[in-house]
C-alpha cells in the first residue's frame, strides 16, 4: 500500500515539474525576427530624416501586399487596423508609402530584401540633383539645381523624407517565409474578398526608437547639456577620415613650388535608407578600385617621378562622406586654406610640406566607372572655370586630348561631355568653389546617370558584372576597369613628367581581387595579407563586405583603413630588416608613415611573412568643419551638417505574436478587475471576523514616541 | 506624531511653525498643515487655541491653492511651449526627451 502511494507521488510530482519547467512566458509569446535592418534617423541643420517608432515599439497586424490592388484594399476597405505592411521592393515606392501612411491605418512597414527578390528597374533614394546645395553651382542661375538636366532622374528622394513610423528590411529567407506563410496566410489573409479573418491575428511589433530629434542644432545642443550621471548622446556627426598620399613626400623644410601637384581623387562612400546595406558597387567602388589600380601602376615607376625635380607631384586622395554633402572634400579644402593639410605643423618635427590650393596644377577625379555608356566613358569639365580663363581652358583641352589619346591605345573609348554642361556631383566642386584650376571628372555617363541604382541598396556587384563566386575568376568588369586604370595611370604620369610611357600598366589580377574583396567577400586573401593581427578577427568574422557608409566620427571605418593599407602597399616601399615592433616613424621625422602587414601565407604552411611598408599615405580628418568651428552659423549652408541619431542597445527589434480581439482584451481586463475587487472584499470580511478564529489580546501599553514617529 | 496626545499649546505652536515655514517657498508645509490640522481647526470641540489654529489652517489652505494654481499654470505653459522655446526649453528641462522634439 505504502509503495503504491510513493509511486503515485513520484508520478504526480514529475508531471507537475514537467508542466512548470522553465520556458519564459515571453519566449512562448513572441517569435523574434533577427535578420532585419532598420531605417534610422539622421539630421541636418534644419530637418530630420529617416524613421522612428514609439519607445515601446509600434504594433500592427501583418499584411502582405503583393499588388497595387492589395494596397487599395488596405487604404479603402481593411478594418483591422493598425497594419504592419509586408511588401516586396517593387511596391516600396514613395507614392505607395505615403498613401498607405496617409490612410491612417499603418503602424509600420517591412520590405523584403533577399538576393532572389525581384527588384525595381530603377531605384535611387537620393535626390534627382544630388548634393546640389553644397556644390559649386548652388544659387547659380545657369547651372544650379540641375537646370541643364537632372543627373539622377531616377532619384525619388525617399532617403530624405521624415517617416513617423518604423520601416525595416528583412534579409533572412526563413524568416520572410515564416512571416508570409505561418503568420500572414495562416491567421490574417482574408478568406474571400471582403471577409476579414477572425481574431486572434498575427501581429508584429516593430521597435526602432531613436534618441535624437528635430535637427542637428537641437541634438548637438542636447549632447552638450548633460545633467544626468549617465551621460547619453543624442546624435553624432557623420564623418571619418580621408586617405591622402602625395607621391613625392617633400618635407616641410624644402621648397614646394606652386602649381606642382596633380590631384587624383575618388570618393569613398555611398548610402541607402537601411543600416548596413551600402553595397555602392557602381556609385563609388569602381572609382576607388580604378584609382587604387592606377596608383599601383604608378607606384611601380614612382622613382621616375620622385627623383625627377622637374616632375610634378601626384596627390592621391580618397574623400569620405561625400554622399552627405561633401564632408571629406570640404574638410580638405578647409584644412588647405588653414595650412593644416595633410597635417597640422608641429614645431620641432619634420613632416610633409603643407599643401595649399595654389599648389594644385590639375585635378583628375574618377567617379562612377562601372556602367559604361556603350563601353564609353565621359570626361566632364566645369563651364565656369573653363570660360573664365584662356590658360585654364587650354590646359583642360590639352589634358582631355592626352587622356583620350592614351585611352585609344588601350582600346578605351573616352568622350568629352558637352563643355557648356556643369560638372556632375563630384568632390572637385568644393575645390573649384575656392580656386579655379584645370579640372576634369571621368565617369560613365554623358548626361544623366547610367547607374539606375545610384546610392541605393540595389547598387550590387551583379549590376556592374563584377560578381564572381571565387577569388581568381577575372570578371568582365575587372577587365574593363583595368583599361581605365591603365589610361589613368599613364595620363597622370604624362601630366606629371611629360613622358608617355606605354609600359605602365594596371594589373588585371589586382583589380579583380580588389573588386572581389570590396564587393563579395571581405575575408579574401588580399585583405588578409594587408591587415595586421589586431584587425584580423573582424575580417574573418564573416564574408559579408564591409559597409560603404561614412559612419559617425567616433567609430572606426574598416573600408577606410583597408583602403589606406592598399594605397600604402601600392605606393610605398617595403622596409628590409624591420620587425613588427619597430615598424614606426622616427620621433622627429614624420614625413613617412609605417604600416605593418601580416603578409601572404607561405605555400604549404600557416606561417606568414609580415612586412613593414613605408609610405606617404596618411589619414586626414573627414569631419565637417561645421562641428569644429566655434559659433558656426548652422544655417549658413557652407558645410555639411549631417548627424546620425543615437539609439539605445535595445532600441531596434522586431518580434511576432498573436493578438486577441479588442472585445477579448476588454473582457480579460474586466474579469481581472472583478477578481481583484472580490478578493479585496473577501479579505476585508475575513479580517473583520478574524476574532472568530484567532483569540486576540488587547495590548494596553501605549506605543512609545519613537515607534510612532 | 499623534495630535491626540499633544497639549493644545503645543498644537498651536506646531501649527504656527508649519504656517510660518510655508513662507520660505515651501508650499508643501502649508499643504501638510491644512490636512493635518483640519480636524483640529474645524471639527473638534472648541478650546482656547482653536481660533488661532483655524486662522493658520485657513491661510495655509489659501496658500496651498494659490501655489497649486501657479504650478499647474506653469506646467501647462511649459509643456505646451517647451518645443517652441528651443534652447530655453532644453535648459529648463532636467530630463531631456528622447526621440521627440
GROMACS .gro file of N, CA and C in nm, chain A residues 406-465:
model
  180
  406UNK      N    1   4.555   5.845  -7.498
  406UNK     CA    2   4.606   5.728  -7.426
  406UNK      C    3   4.497   5.621  -7.418
  407UNK      N    4   4.373   5.664  -7.391
  407UNK     CA    5   4.263   5.568  -7.388
  407UNK      C    6   4.256   5.491  -7.519
  408UNK      N    7   4.274   5.562  -7.633
  408UNK     CA    8   4.269   5.498  -7.764
  408UNK      C    9   4.371   5.385  -7.777
  409UNK      N   10   4.490   5.402  -7.715
  409UNK     CA   11   4.593   5.298  -7.730
  409UNK      C   12   4.560   5.172  -7.649
  410UNK      N   13   4.471   5.183  -7.549
  410UNK     CA   14   4.437   5.061  -7.474
  410UNK      C   15   4.293   5.020  -7.501
  411UNK      N   16   4.239   5.069  -7.614
  411UNK     CA   17   4.105   5.029  -7.654
  411UNK      C   18   3.999   5.076  -7.553
  412UNK      N   19   4.018   5.198  -7.501
  412UNK     CA   20   3.917   5.255  -7.412
  412UNK      C   21   3.862   5.380  -7.479
  413UNK      N   22   3.733   5.377  -7.501
  413UNK     CA   23   3.670   5.487  -7.571
  413UNK      C   24   3.628   5.596  -7.471
  414UNK      N   25   3.689   5.714  -7.485
  414UNK     CA   26   3.656   5.825  -7.395
  414UNK      C   27   3.596   5.938  -7.477
  415UNK      N   28   3.485   5.991  -7.430
  415UNK     CA   29   3.424   6.104  -7.499
  415UNK      C   30   3.428   6.226  -7.412
  416UNK      N   31   3.411   6.341  -7.476
  416UNK     CA   32   3.411   6.465  -7.398
  416UNK      C   33   3.266   6.513  -7.387
  417UNK      N   34   3.222   6.528  -7.263
  417UNK     CA   35   3.085   6.574  -7.243
  417UNK      C   36   3.076   6.721  -7.282
  418UNK      N   37   2.957   6.761  -7.317
  418UNK     CA   38   2.930   6.898  -7.357
  418UNK      C   39   2.990   6.998  -7.258
  419UNK      N   40   3.081   7.085  -7.307
  419UNK     CA   41   3.153   7.172  -7.212
  419UNK      C   42   3.066   7.287  -7.160
  420UNK      N   43   2.945   7.300  -7.214
  420UNK     CA   44   2.856   7.402  -7.156
  420UNK      C   45   2.773   7.346  -7.041
  421UNK      N   46   2.788   7.213  -7.020
  421UNK     CA   47   2.714   7.150  -6.908
  421UNK      C   48   2.798   7.154  -6.781
  422UNK      N   49   2.735   7.167  -6.667
  422UNK     CA   50   2.814   7.171  -6.542
  422UNK      C   51   2.872   7.034  -6.507
  423UNK      N   52   2.960   7.032  -6.407
  423UNK     CA   53   3.017   6.906  -6.359
  423UNK      C   54   2.908   6.825  -6.289
  424UNK      N   55   2.914   6.693  -6.302
  424UNK     CA   56   2.823   6.611  -6.220
  424UNK      C   57   2.864   6.624  -6.073
  425UNK      N   58   2.779   6.580  -5.980
  425UNK     CA   59   2.817   6.587  -5.839
  425UNK      C   60   2.954   6.523  -5.817
  426UNK      N   61   3.050   6.600  -5.768
  426UNK     CA   62   3.187   6.549  -5.754
  426UNK      C   63   3.262   6.632  -5.650
  427UNK      N   64   3.364   6.571  -5.592
  427UNK     CA   65   3.441   6.635  -5.486
  427UNK      C   66   3.509   6.762  -5.534
  428UNK      N   67   3.551   6.762  -5.661
  428UNK     CA   68   3.630   6.875  -5.711
  428UNK      C   69   3.550   7.005  -5.706
  429UNK      N   70   3.418   6.993  -5.704
  429UNK     CA   71   3.335   7.114  -5.696
  429UNK      C   72   3.370   7.197  -5.572
  430UNK      N   73   3.402   7.128  -5.462
  430UNK     CA   74   3.433   7.200  -5.339
  430UNK      C   75   3.565   7.276  -5.353
  431UNK      N   76   3.658   7.222  -5.434
  431UNK     CA   77   3.786   7.291  -5.456
  431UNK      C   78   3.765   7.410  -5.550
  432UNK      N   79   3.685   7.387  -5.655
  432UNK     CA   80   3.664   7.494  -5.753
  432UNK      C   81   3.586   7.610  -5.695
  433UNK      N   82   3.514   7.585  -5.586
  433UNK     CA   83   3.445   7.694  -5.519
  433UNK      C   84   3.544   7.798  -5.467
  434UNK      N   85   3.664   7.751  -5.430
  434UNK     CA   86   3.763   7.840  -5.370
  434UNK      C   87   3.868   7.889  -5.470
  435UNK      N   88   3.899   7.808  -5.569
  435UNK     CA   89   4.006   7.846  -5.661
  435UNK      C   90   3.983   7.777  -5.795
  436UNK      N   91   4.012   7.845  -5.902
  436UNK     CA   92   3.993   7.787  -6.035
  436UNK      C   93   4.123   7.724  -6.084
  437UNK      N   94   4.114   7.603  -6.132
  437UNK     CA   95   4.229   7.537  -6.194
  437UNK      C   96   4.174   7.431  -6.289
  438UNK      N   97   4.260   7.380  -6.379
  438UNK     CA   98   4.210   7.280  -6.474
  438UNK      C   99   4.164   7.154  -6.402
  439UNK      N  100   4.039   7.118  -6.425
  439UNK     CA  101   3.985   7.002  -6.353
  439UNK      C  102   3.895   6.922  -6.445
  440UNK      N  103   3.905   6.790  -6.436
  440UNK     CA  104   3.814   6.705  -6.512
  440UNK      C  105   3.758   6.594  -6.423
  441UNK      N  106   3.641   6.548  -6.459
  441UNK     CA  107   3.580   6.436  -6.388
  441UNK      C  108   3.552   6.327  -6.491
  442UNK      N  109   3.609   6.208  -6.467
  442UNK     CA  110   3.587   6.097  -6.560
  442UNK      C  111   3.480   6.006  -6.501
  443UNK      N  112   3.376   5.980  -6.580
  443UNK     CA  113   3.269   5.897  -6.527
  443UNK      C  114   3.196   5.825  -6.640
  444UNK      N  115   3.101   5.741  -6.604
  444UNK     CA  116   3.044   5.651  -6.704
  444UNK      C  117   2.916   5.703  -6.770
  445UNK      N  118   2.884   5.829  -6.749
  445UNK     CA  119   2.761   5.880  -6.811
  445UNK      C  120   2.789   6.013  -6.879
  446UNK      N  121   2.716   6.036  -6.988
  446UNK     CA  122   2.733   6.163  -7.058
  446UNK      C  123   2.642   6.270  -6.997
  447UNK      N  124   2.514   6.235  -6.983
  447UNK     CA  125   2.421   6.329  -6.921
  447UNK      C  126   2.375   6.266  -6.789
  448UNK      N  127   2.251   6.213  -6.787
  448UNK     CA  128   2.205   6.156  -6.661
  448UNK      C  129   2.275   6.023  -6.634
  449UNK      N  130   2.273   5.982  -6.506
  449UNK     CA  131   2.345   5.862  -6.463
  449UNK      C  132   2.302   5.739  -6.540
  450UNK      N  133   2.402   5.658  -6.580
  450UNK     CA  134   2.369   5.528  -6.637
  450UNK      C  135   2.342   5.427  -6.525
  451UNK      N  136   2.383   5.464  -6.405
  451UNK     CA  137   2.358   5.380  -6.288
  451UNK      C  138   2.214   5.400  -6.242
  452UNK      N  139   2.134   5.295  -6.252
  452UNK     CA  140   1.992   5.309  -6.218
  452UNK      C  141   1.968   5.292  -6.069
  453UNK      N  142   2.073   5.256  -5.996
  453UNK     CA  143   2.055   5.230  -5.853
  453UNK      C  144   2.150   5.316  -5.770
  454UNK      N  145   2.173   5.439  -5.816
  454UNK     CA  146   2.268   5.529  -5.751
  454UNK      C  147   2.236   5.543  -5.601
  455UNK      N  148   2.339   5.526  -5.517
  455UNK     CA  149   2.323   5.537  -5.372
  455UNK      C  150   2.203   5.459  -5.320
  456UNK      N  151   2.195   5.333  -5.357
  456UNK     CA  152   2.082   5.255  -5.306
  456UNK      C  153   2.129   5.116  -5.266
  457UNK      N  154   2.040   5.041  -5.203
  457UNK     CA  155   2.077   4.908  -5.157
  457UNK      C  156   2.082   4.807  -5.272
  458UNK      N  157   2.043   4.851  -5.392
  458UNK     CA  158   2.048   4.761  -5.508
  458UNK      C  159   2.172   4.783  -5.595
  459UNK      N  160   2.260   4.874  -5.555
  459UNK     CA  161   2.379   4.901  -5.634
  459UNK      C  162   2.479   4.787  -5.608
  460UNK      N  163   2.440   4.669  -5.655
  460UNK     CA  164   2.513   4.547  -5.619
  460UNK      C  165   2.615   4.510  -5.725
  461UNK      N  166   2.711   4.426  -5.689
  461UNK     CA  167   2.813   4.387  -5.788
  461UNK      C  168   2.753   4.325  -5.914
  462UNK      N  169   2.640   4.256  -5.900
  462UNK     CA  170   2.585   4.188  -6.017
  462UNK      C  171   2.542   4.288  -6.123
  463UNK      N  172   2.499   4.407  -6.082
  463UNK     CA  173   2.454   4.504  -6.182
  463UNK      C  174   2.570   4.564  -6.261
  464UNK      N  175   2.693   4.553  -6.210
  464UNK     CA  176   2.807   4.600  -6.289
  464UNK      C  177   2.892   4.481  -6.339
  465UNK      N  178   2.834   4.363  -6.336
  465UNK     CA  179   2.903   4.242  -6.383
  465UNK      C  180   3.037   4.222  -6.311
   0.00000   0.00000   0.00000
